[in-house]
mmCIF file of C-alpha atoms in Angstrom:
data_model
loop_
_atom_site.group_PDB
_atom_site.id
_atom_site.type_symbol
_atom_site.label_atom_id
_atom_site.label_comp_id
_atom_site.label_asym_id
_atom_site.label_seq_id
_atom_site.Cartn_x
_atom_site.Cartn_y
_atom_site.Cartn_z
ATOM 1 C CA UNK F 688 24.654 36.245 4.777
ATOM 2 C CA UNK F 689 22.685 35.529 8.009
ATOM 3 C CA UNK F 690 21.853 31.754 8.827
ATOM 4 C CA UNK F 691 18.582 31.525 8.305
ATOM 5 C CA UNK F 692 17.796 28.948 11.087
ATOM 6 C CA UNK F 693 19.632 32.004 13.363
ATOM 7 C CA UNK F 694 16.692 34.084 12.253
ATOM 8 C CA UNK F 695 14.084 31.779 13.060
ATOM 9 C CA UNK F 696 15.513 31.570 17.115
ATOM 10 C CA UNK F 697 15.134 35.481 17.247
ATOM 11 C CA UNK F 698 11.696 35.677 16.597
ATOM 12 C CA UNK F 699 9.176 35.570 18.808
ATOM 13 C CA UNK F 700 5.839 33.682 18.335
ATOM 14 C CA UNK F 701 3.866 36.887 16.872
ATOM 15 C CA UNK F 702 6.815 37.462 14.744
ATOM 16 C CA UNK F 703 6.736 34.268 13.074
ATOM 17 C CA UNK F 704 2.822 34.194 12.960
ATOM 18 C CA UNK F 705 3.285 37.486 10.768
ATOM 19 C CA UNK F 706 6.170 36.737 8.761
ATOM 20 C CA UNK F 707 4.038 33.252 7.777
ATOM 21 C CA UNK F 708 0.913 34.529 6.966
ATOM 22 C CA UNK F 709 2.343 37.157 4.615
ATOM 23 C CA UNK F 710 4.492 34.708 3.560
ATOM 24 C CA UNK F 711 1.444 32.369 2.529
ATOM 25 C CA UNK F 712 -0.677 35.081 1.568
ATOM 26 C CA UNK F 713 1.886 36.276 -1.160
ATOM 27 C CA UNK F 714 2.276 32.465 -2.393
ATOM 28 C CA UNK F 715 -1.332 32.520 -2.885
ATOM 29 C CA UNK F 716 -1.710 35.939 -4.311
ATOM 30 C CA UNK F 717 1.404 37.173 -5.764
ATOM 31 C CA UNK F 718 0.550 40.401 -3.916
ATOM 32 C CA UNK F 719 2.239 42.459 -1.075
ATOM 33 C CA UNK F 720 0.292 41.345 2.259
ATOM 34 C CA UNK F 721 -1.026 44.784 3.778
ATOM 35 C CA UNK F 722 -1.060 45.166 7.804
ATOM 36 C CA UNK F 723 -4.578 45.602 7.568
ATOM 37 C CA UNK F 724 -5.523 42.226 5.835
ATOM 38 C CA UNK F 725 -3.327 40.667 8.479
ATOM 39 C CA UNK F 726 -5.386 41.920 11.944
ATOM 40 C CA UNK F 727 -8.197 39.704 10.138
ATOM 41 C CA UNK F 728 -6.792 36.872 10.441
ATOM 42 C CA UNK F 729 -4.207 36.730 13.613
ATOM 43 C CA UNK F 730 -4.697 34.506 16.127
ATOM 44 C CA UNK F 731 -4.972 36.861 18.448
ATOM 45 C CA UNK F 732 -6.714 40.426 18.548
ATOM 46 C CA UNK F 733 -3.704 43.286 17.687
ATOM 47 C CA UNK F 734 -3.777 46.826 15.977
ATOM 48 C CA UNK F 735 -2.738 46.958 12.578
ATOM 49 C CA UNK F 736 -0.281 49.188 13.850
ATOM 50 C CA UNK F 737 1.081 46.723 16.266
ATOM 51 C CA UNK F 738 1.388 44.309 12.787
ATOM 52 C CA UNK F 739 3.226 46.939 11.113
ATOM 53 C CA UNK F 740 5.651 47.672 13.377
ATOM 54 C CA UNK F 741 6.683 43.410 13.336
ATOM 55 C CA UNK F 742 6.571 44.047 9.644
ATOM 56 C CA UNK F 743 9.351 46.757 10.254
ATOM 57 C CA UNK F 744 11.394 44.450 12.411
ATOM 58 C CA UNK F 745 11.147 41.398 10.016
ATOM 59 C CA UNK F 746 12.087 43.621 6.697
ATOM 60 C CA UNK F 747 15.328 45.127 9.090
ATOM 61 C CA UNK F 748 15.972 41.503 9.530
ATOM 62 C CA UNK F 749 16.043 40.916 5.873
ATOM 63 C CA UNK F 750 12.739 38.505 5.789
ATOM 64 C CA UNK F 751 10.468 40.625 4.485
ATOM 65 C CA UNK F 752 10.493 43.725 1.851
ATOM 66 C CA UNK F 753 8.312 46.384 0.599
ATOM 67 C CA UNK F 754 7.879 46.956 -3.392
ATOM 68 C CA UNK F 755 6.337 50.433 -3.026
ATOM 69 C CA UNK F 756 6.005 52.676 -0.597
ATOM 70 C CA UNK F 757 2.965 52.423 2.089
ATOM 71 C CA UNK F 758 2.286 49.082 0.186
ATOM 72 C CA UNK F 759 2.444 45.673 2.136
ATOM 73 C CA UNK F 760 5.250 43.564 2.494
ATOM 74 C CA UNK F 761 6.363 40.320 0.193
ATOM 75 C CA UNK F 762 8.956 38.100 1.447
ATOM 76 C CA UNK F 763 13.182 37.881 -0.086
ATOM 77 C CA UNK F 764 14.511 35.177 -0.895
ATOM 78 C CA UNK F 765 15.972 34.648 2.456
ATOM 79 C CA UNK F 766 12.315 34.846 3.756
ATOM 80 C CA UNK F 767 10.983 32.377 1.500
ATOM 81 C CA UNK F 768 14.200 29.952 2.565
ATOM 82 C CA UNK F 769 13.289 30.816 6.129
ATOM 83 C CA UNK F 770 9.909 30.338 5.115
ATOM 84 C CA UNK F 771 10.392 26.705 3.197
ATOM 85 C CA UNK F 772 12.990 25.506 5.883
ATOM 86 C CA UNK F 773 11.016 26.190 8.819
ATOM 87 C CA UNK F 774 7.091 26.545 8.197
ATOM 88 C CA UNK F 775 6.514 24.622 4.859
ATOM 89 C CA UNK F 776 3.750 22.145 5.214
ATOM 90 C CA UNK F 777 4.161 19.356 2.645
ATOM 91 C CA UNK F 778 0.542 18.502 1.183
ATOM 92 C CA UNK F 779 -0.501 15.109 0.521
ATOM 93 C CA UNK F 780 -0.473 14.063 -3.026
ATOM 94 C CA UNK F 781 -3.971 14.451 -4.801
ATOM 95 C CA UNK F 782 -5.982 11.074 -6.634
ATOM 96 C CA UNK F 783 -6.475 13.225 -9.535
ATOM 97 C CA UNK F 784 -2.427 14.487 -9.543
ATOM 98 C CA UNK F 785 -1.428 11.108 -8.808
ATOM 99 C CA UNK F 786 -4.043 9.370 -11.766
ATOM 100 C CA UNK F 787 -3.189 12.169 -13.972
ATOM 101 C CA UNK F 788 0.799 10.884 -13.738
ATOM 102 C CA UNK F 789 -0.130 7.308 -13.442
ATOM 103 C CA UNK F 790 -1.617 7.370 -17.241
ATOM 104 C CA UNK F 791 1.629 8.319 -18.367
ATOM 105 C CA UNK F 792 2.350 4.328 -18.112
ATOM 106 C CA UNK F 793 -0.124 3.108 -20.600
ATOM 107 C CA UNK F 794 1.039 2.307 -23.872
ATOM 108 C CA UNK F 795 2.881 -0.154 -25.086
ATOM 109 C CA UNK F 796 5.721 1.671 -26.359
ATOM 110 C CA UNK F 797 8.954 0.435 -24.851
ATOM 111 C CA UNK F 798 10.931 3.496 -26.095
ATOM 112 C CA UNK F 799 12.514 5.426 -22.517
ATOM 113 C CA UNK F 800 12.410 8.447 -24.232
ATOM 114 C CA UNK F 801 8.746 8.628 -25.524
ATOM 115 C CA UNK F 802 8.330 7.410 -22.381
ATOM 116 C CA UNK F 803 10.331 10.207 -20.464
ATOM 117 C CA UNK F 804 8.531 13.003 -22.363
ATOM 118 C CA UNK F 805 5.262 12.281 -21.554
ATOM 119 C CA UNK F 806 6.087 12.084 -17.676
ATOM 120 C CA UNK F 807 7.784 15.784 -18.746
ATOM 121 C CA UNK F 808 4.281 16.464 -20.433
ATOM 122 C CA UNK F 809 1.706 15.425 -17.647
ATOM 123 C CA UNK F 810 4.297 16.767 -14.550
ATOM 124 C CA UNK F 811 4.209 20.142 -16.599
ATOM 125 C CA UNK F 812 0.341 19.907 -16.954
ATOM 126 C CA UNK F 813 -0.220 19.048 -13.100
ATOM 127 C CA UNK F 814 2.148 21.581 -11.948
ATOM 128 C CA UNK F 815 1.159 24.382 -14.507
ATOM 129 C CA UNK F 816 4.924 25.023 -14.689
ATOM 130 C CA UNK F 817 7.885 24.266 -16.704
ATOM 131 C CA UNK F 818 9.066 20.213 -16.178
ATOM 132 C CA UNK F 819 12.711 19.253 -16.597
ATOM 133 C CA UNK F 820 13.745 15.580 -17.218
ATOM 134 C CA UNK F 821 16.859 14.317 -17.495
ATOM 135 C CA UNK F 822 16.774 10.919 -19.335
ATOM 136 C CA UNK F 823 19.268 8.217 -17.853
ATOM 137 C CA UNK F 824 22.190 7.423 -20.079
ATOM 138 C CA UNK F 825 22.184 4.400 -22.116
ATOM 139 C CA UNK F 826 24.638 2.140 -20.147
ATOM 140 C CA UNK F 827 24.221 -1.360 -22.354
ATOM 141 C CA UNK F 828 27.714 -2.550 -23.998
ATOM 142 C CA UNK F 829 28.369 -1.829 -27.516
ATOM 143 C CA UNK F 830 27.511 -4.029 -30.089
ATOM 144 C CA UNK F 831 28.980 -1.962 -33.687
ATOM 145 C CA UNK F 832 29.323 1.679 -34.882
ATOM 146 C CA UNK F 833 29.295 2.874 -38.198
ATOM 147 C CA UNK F 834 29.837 6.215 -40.491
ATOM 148 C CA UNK F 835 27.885 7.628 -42.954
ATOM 149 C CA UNK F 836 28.371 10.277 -45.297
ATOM 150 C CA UNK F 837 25.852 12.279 -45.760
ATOM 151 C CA UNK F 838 27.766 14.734 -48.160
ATOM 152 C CA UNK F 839 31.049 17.053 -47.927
ATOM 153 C CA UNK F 840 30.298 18.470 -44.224
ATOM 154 C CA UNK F 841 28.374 16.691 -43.053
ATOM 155 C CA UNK F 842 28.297 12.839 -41.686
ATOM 156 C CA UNK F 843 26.247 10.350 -39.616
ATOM 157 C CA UNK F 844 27.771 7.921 -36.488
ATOM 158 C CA UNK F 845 25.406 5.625 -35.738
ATOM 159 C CA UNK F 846 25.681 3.106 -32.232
ATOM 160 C CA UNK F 847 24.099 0.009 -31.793
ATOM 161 C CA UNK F 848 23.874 -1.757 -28.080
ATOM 162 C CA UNK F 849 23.817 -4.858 -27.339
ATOM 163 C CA UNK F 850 20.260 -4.636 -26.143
ATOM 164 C CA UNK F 851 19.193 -3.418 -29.797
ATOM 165 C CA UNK F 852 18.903 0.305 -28.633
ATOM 166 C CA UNK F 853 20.507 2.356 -31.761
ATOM 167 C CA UNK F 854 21.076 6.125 -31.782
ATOM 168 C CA UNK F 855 22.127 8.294 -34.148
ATOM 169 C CA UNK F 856 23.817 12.179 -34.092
ATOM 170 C CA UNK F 857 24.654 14.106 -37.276
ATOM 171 C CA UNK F 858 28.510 15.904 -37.229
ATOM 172 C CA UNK F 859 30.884 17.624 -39.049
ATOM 173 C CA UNK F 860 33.481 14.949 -40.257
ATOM 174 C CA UNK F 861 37.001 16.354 -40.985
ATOM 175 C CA UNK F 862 37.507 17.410 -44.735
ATOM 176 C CA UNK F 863 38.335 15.001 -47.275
ATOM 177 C CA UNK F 864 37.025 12.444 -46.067
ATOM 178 C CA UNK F 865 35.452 9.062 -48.332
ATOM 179 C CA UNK F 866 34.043 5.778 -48.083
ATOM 180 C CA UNK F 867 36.895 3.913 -47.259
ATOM 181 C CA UNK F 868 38.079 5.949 -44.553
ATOM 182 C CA UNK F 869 34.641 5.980 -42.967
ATOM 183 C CA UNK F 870 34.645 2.030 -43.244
ATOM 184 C CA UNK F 871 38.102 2.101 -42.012
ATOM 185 C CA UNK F 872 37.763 4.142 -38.657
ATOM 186 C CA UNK F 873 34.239 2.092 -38.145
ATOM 187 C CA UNK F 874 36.537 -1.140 -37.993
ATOM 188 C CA UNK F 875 38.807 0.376 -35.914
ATOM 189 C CA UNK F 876 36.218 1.454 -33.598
ATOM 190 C CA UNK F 877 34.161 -1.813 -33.620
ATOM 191 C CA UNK F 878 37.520 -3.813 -32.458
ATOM 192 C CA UNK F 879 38.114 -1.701 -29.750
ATOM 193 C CA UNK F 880 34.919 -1.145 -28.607
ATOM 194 C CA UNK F 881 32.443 -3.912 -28.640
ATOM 195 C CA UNK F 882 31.649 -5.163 -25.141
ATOM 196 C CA UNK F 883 32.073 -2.290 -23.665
ATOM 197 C CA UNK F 884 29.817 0.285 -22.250
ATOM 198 C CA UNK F 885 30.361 4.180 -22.888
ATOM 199 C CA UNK F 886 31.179 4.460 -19.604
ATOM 200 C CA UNK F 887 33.546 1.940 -19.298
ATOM 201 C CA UNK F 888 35.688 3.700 -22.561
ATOM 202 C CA UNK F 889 35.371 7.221 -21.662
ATOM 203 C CA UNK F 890 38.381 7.616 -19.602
ATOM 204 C CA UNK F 891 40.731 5.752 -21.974
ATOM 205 C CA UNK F 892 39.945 5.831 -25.260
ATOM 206 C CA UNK F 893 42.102 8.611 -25.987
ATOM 207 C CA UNK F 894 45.005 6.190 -24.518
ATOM 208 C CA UNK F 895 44.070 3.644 -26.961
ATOM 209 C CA UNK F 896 43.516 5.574 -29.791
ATOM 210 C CA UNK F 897 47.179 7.363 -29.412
ATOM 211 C CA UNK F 898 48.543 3.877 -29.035
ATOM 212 C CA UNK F 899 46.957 2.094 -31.848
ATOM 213 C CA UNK F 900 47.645 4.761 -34.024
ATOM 214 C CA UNK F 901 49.294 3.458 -36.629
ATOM 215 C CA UNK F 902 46.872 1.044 -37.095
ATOM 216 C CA UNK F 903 44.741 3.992 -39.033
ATOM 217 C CA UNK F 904 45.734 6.069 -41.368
ATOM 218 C CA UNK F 905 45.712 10.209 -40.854
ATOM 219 C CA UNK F 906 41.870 10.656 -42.366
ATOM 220 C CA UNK F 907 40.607 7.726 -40.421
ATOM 221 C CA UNK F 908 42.555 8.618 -37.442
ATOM 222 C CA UNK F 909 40.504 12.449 -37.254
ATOM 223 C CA UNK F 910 37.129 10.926 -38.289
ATOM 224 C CA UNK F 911 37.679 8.290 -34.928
ATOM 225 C CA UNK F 912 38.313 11.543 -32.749
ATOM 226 C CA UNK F 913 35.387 14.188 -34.356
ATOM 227 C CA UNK F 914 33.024 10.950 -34.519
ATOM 228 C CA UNK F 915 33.218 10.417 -30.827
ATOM 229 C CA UNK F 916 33.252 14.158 -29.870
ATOM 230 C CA UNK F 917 29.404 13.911 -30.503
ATOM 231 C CA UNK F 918 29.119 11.270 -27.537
ATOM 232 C CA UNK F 919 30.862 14.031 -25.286
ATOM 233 C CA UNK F 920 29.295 14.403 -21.768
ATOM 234 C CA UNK F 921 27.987 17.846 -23.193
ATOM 235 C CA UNK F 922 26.517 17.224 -26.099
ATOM 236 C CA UNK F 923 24.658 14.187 -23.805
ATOM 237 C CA UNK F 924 23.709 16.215 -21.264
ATOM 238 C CA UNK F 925 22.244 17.934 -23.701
ATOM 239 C CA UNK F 926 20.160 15.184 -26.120
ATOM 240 C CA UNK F 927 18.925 13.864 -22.457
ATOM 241 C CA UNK F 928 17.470 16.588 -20.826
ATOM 242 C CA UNK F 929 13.427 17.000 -21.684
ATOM 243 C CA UNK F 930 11.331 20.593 -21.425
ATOM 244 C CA UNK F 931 7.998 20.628 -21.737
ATOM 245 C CA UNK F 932 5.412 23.525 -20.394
ATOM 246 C CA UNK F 933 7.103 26.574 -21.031
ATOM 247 C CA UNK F 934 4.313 28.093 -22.156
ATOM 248 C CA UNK F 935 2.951 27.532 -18.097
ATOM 249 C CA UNK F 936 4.867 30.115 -17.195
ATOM 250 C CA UNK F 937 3.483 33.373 -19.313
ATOM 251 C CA UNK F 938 0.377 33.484 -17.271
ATOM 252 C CA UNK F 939 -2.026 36.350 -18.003
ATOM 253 C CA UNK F 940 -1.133 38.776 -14.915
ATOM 254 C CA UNK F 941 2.449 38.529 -15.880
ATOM 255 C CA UNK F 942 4.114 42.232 -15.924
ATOM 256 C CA UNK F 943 7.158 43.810 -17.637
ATOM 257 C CA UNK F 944 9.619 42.488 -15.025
ATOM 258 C CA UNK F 945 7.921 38.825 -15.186
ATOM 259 C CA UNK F 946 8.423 38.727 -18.945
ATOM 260 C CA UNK F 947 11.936 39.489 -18.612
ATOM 261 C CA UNK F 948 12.539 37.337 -16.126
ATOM 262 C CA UNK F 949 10.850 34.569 -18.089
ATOM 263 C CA UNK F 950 12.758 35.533 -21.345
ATOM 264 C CA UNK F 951 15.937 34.838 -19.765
ATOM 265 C CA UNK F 952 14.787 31.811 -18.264
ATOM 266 C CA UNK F 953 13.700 30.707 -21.786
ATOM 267 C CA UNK F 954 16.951 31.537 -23.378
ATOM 268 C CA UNK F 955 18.775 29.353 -20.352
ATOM 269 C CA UNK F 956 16.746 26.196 -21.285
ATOM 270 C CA UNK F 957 17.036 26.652 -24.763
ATOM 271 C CA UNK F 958 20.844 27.365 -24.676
ATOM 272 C CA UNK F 959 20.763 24.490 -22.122
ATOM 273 C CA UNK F 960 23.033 25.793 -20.163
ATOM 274 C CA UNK F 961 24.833 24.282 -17.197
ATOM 275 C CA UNK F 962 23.109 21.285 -17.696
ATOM 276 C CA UNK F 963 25.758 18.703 -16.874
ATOM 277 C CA UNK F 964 24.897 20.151 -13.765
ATOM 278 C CA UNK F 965 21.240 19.227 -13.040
ATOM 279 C CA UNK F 966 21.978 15.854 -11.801
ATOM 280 C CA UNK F 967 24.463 17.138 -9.720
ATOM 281 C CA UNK F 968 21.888 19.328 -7.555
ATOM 282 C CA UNK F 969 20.316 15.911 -6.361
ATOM 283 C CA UNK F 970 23.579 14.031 -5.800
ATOM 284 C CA UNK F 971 23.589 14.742 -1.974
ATOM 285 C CA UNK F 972 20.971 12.037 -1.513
ATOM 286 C CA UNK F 973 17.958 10.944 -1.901
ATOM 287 C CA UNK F 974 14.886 13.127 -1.943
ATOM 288 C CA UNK F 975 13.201 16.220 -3.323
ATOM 289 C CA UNK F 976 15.501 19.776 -3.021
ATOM 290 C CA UNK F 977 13.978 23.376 -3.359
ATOM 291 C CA UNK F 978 16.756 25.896 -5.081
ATOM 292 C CA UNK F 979 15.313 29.542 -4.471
ATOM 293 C CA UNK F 980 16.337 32.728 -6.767
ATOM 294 C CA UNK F 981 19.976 32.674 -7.089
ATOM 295 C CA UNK F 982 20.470 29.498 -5.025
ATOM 296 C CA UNK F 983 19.516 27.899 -8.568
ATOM 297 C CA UNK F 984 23.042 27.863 -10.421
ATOM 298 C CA UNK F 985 21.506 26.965 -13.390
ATOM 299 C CA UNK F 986 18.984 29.527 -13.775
ATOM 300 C CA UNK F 987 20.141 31.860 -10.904
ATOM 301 C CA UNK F 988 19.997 34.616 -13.558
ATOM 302 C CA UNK F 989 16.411 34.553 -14.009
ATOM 303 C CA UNK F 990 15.481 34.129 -10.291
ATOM 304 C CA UNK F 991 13.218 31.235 -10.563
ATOM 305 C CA UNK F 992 12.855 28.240 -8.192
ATOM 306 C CA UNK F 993 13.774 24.892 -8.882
ATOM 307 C CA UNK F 994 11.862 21.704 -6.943
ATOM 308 C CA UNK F 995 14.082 18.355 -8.227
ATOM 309 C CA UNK F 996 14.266 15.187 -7.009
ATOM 310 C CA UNK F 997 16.871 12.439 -8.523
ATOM 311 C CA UNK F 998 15.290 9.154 -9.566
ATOM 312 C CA UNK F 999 16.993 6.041 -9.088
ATOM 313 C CA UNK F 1000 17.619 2.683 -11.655
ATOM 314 C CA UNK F 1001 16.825 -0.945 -10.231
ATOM 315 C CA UNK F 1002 20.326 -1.097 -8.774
ATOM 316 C CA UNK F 1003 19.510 1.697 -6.593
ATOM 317 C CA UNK F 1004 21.333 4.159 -8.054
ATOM 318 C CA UNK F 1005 21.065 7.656 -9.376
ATOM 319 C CA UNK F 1006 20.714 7.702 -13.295
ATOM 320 C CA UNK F 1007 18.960 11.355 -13.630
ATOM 321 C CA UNK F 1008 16.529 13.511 -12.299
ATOM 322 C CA UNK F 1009 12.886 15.078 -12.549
ATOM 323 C CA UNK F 1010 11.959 18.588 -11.559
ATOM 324 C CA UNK F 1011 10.007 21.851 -11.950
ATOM 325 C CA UNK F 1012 10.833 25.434 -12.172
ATOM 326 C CA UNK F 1013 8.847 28.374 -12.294
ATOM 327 C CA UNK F 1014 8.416 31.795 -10.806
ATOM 328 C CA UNK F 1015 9.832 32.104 -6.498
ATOM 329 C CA UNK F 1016 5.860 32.348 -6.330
ATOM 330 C CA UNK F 1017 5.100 28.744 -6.531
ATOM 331 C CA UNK F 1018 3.110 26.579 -4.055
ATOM 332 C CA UNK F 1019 5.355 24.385 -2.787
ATOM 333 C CA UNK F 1020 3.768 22.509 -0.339
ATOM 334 C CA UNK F 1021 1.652 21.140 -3.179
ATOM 335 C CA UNK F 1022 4.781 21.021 -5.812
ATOM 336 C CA UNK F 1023 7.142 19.142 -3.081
ATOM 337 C CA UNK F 1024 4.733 15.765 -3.457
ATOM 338 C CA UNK F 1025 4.366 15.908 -6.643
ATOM 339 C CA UNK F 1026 8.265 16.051 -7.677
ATOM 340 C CA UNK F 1027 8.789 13.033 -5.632
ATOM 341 C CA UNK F 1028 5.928 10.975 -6.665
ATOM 342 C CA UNK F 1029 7.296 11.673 -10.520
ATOM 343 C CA UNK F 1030 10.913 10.719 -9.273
ATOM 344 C CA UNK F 1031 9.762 7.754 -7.781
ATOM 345 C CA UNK F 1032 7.356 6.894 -10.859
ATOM 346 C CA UNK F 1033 10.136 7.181 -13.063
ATOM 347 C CA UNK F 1034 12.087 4.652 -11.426
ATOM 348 C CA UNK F 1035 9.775 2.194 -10.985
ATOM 349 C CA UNK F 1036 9.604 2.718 -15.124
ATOM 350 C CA UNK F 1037 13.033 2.190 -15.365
ATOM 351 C CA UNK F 1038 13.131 -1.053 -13.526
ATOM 352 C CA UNK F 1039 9.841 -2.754 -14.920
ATOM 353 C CA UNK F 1040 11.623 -2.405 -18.201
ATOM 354 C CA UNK F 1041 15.776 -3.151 -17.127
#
């Protein structure tokens, strides 16, 4: 594919006057941008014809495209990159965006998560798109664990922190199991663990748990294995990643392609697919990052956009990540400030309460 910043040397300075009005005009419209509605608004006095024919040149180039025939051009996703690389103006945040996400720190509650979803809830409300939040891991040592049964297929493992935090995940326990095996692998567990962060047992606890073997028997041996599968990197990525405002993106005008677009999109966040990944678009650096259309790996199938910025713990570093996706049509230059104002919002969270 052609560099885009190659693109952006070739043109001339009525070339990229054309390519970003139509550009702007179909960010504020969703419609093509005619040659006609152009010569209004041109710095300098031209022809619609002369506007056309630069609209000819900048679709061979592969900025711009044309839906229908004799109809005005709309920009490809190489345009829009062009467009978002090179003539993006970043807005300055609003006092009634910025109050509007400030609220979300009233309350007394000192739960993250409550916390977390209603930043998701007012970032989705400003933006009038769908939020994604991706709640920071719980990082404090480990203070027990226990089993409960909760009948023949079905069991509880509950984890308590040190810092009182508890959480809780229903499973499948291996068959046959009963009381005393589920007291047995929780003493097991609670020797080997306590102290230590998820983190820091991750990487070796299947080392320990082949080596102290014998210090279980077979039932409390598979309960130890199936009861930690539910703390698996997937199934957290998962329990920590907040939507909210999907319904922002089935706006009135929206046509047959739209909804299809939208229903894949829906069945990606609800499938939660990928997701391990999300924090891995922002580790790069700091700062906000647009994915466009199929530059989104997670939701490259739908062709939406992506705005995310990672948000960092009082330590400085990255624990997850805030962001916003909606249609290639969104308005960036206002979206940009307000992805990194959440970001940093939710950090300064985070450390008031670490």
């Amino acid at each position: 594919m052609t560099e885009t910043p190659n693109l952006l040397e070739e043109l001339n300075d009525r070339s990229r006057e054309v390519f970003r009005r139509v550009v702007e005009g179909y960010l504020q419209s969703g419609e093509p941008v005619g040659s006609r509605t152009l010569t209004r608004t041109m710095s300098e006095k031209v022809s619609a014809a002369t506007v056309r024919n630069v609209m000819q040149d900048l679709e061979y180039l592969g900025l711009l495209d044309s839906p229908h025939v004799s109809a005005g051009r709309i920009p490809t996703q190489v345009g829009l990159r062009m467009f978002v690389d090179g003539f993006l103006e970043i807005g300055d945040l609003s006092e009634g965006d910025k109050e509007r996400l400030d609220s979300t720190l009233g309350g007394n509650t000192s739960d993250v998560s409550s916390l977390l979803d209603r930043v998701g809830s007012a970032l989705s409300g400003v933006t009038q798109g769908a939020s994604l939040v991706l709640a920071p891991k719980h990082e404090a040592p480990i203070k027990h664990i226990e089993f409960v049964g909760l009948g023949p297929d079905r069991a509880l493992v509950v984890l308590v922190f040190a810092d009182g935090h508890v959480e809780n995940r229903v499973f499948s326990p291996p068959p046959g199991q009963t009381p005393s095996s589920m007291r047995e692998a929780a003493n097991f567990l609670n020797a080997m663990l306590e102290g230590r962060t998820l983190s820091e047992i991750r990487h070796q606890l299947g080392a320990e748990i082949a080596a102290r073997r014998q210090e279980v028997d077979q039932l409390a041996h598979q309960l130890v294995q199936s009861g930690l599968a539910v703390w698996s990197e997937d199934g957290e990525s998962d329990a920590r990643l907040i939507v909210r405002g999907r319904a922002n993106l089935l706006g009135e005008e929206a046509d047959e392609t739209d909804l299809e677009r939208i229903r894949v999109l829906f069945d990606d966040l609800e499938r939660k697919r990928d997701i391990a990944e999300f924090l891995e678009l922002t580790d790069e650096g700091e700062g906000v990052r647009i994915f466009i259309g199929s530059e989104n790996k997670l939701f490259s199938l739908s062709g939406s956009s992506l705005v995310v910025s990672p948000y960092m713990n009082a330590d400085r570093k990255i624990v997850g990540a805030v962001g916003v996706i909606g249609p290639t049509r969104l308005n960036y230059g206002r979206i940009v400030p307000i992805v990194d104002y959440t970001a940093q919002l939710v950090g300064r969270l985070l450390s008031d309460r670490s």
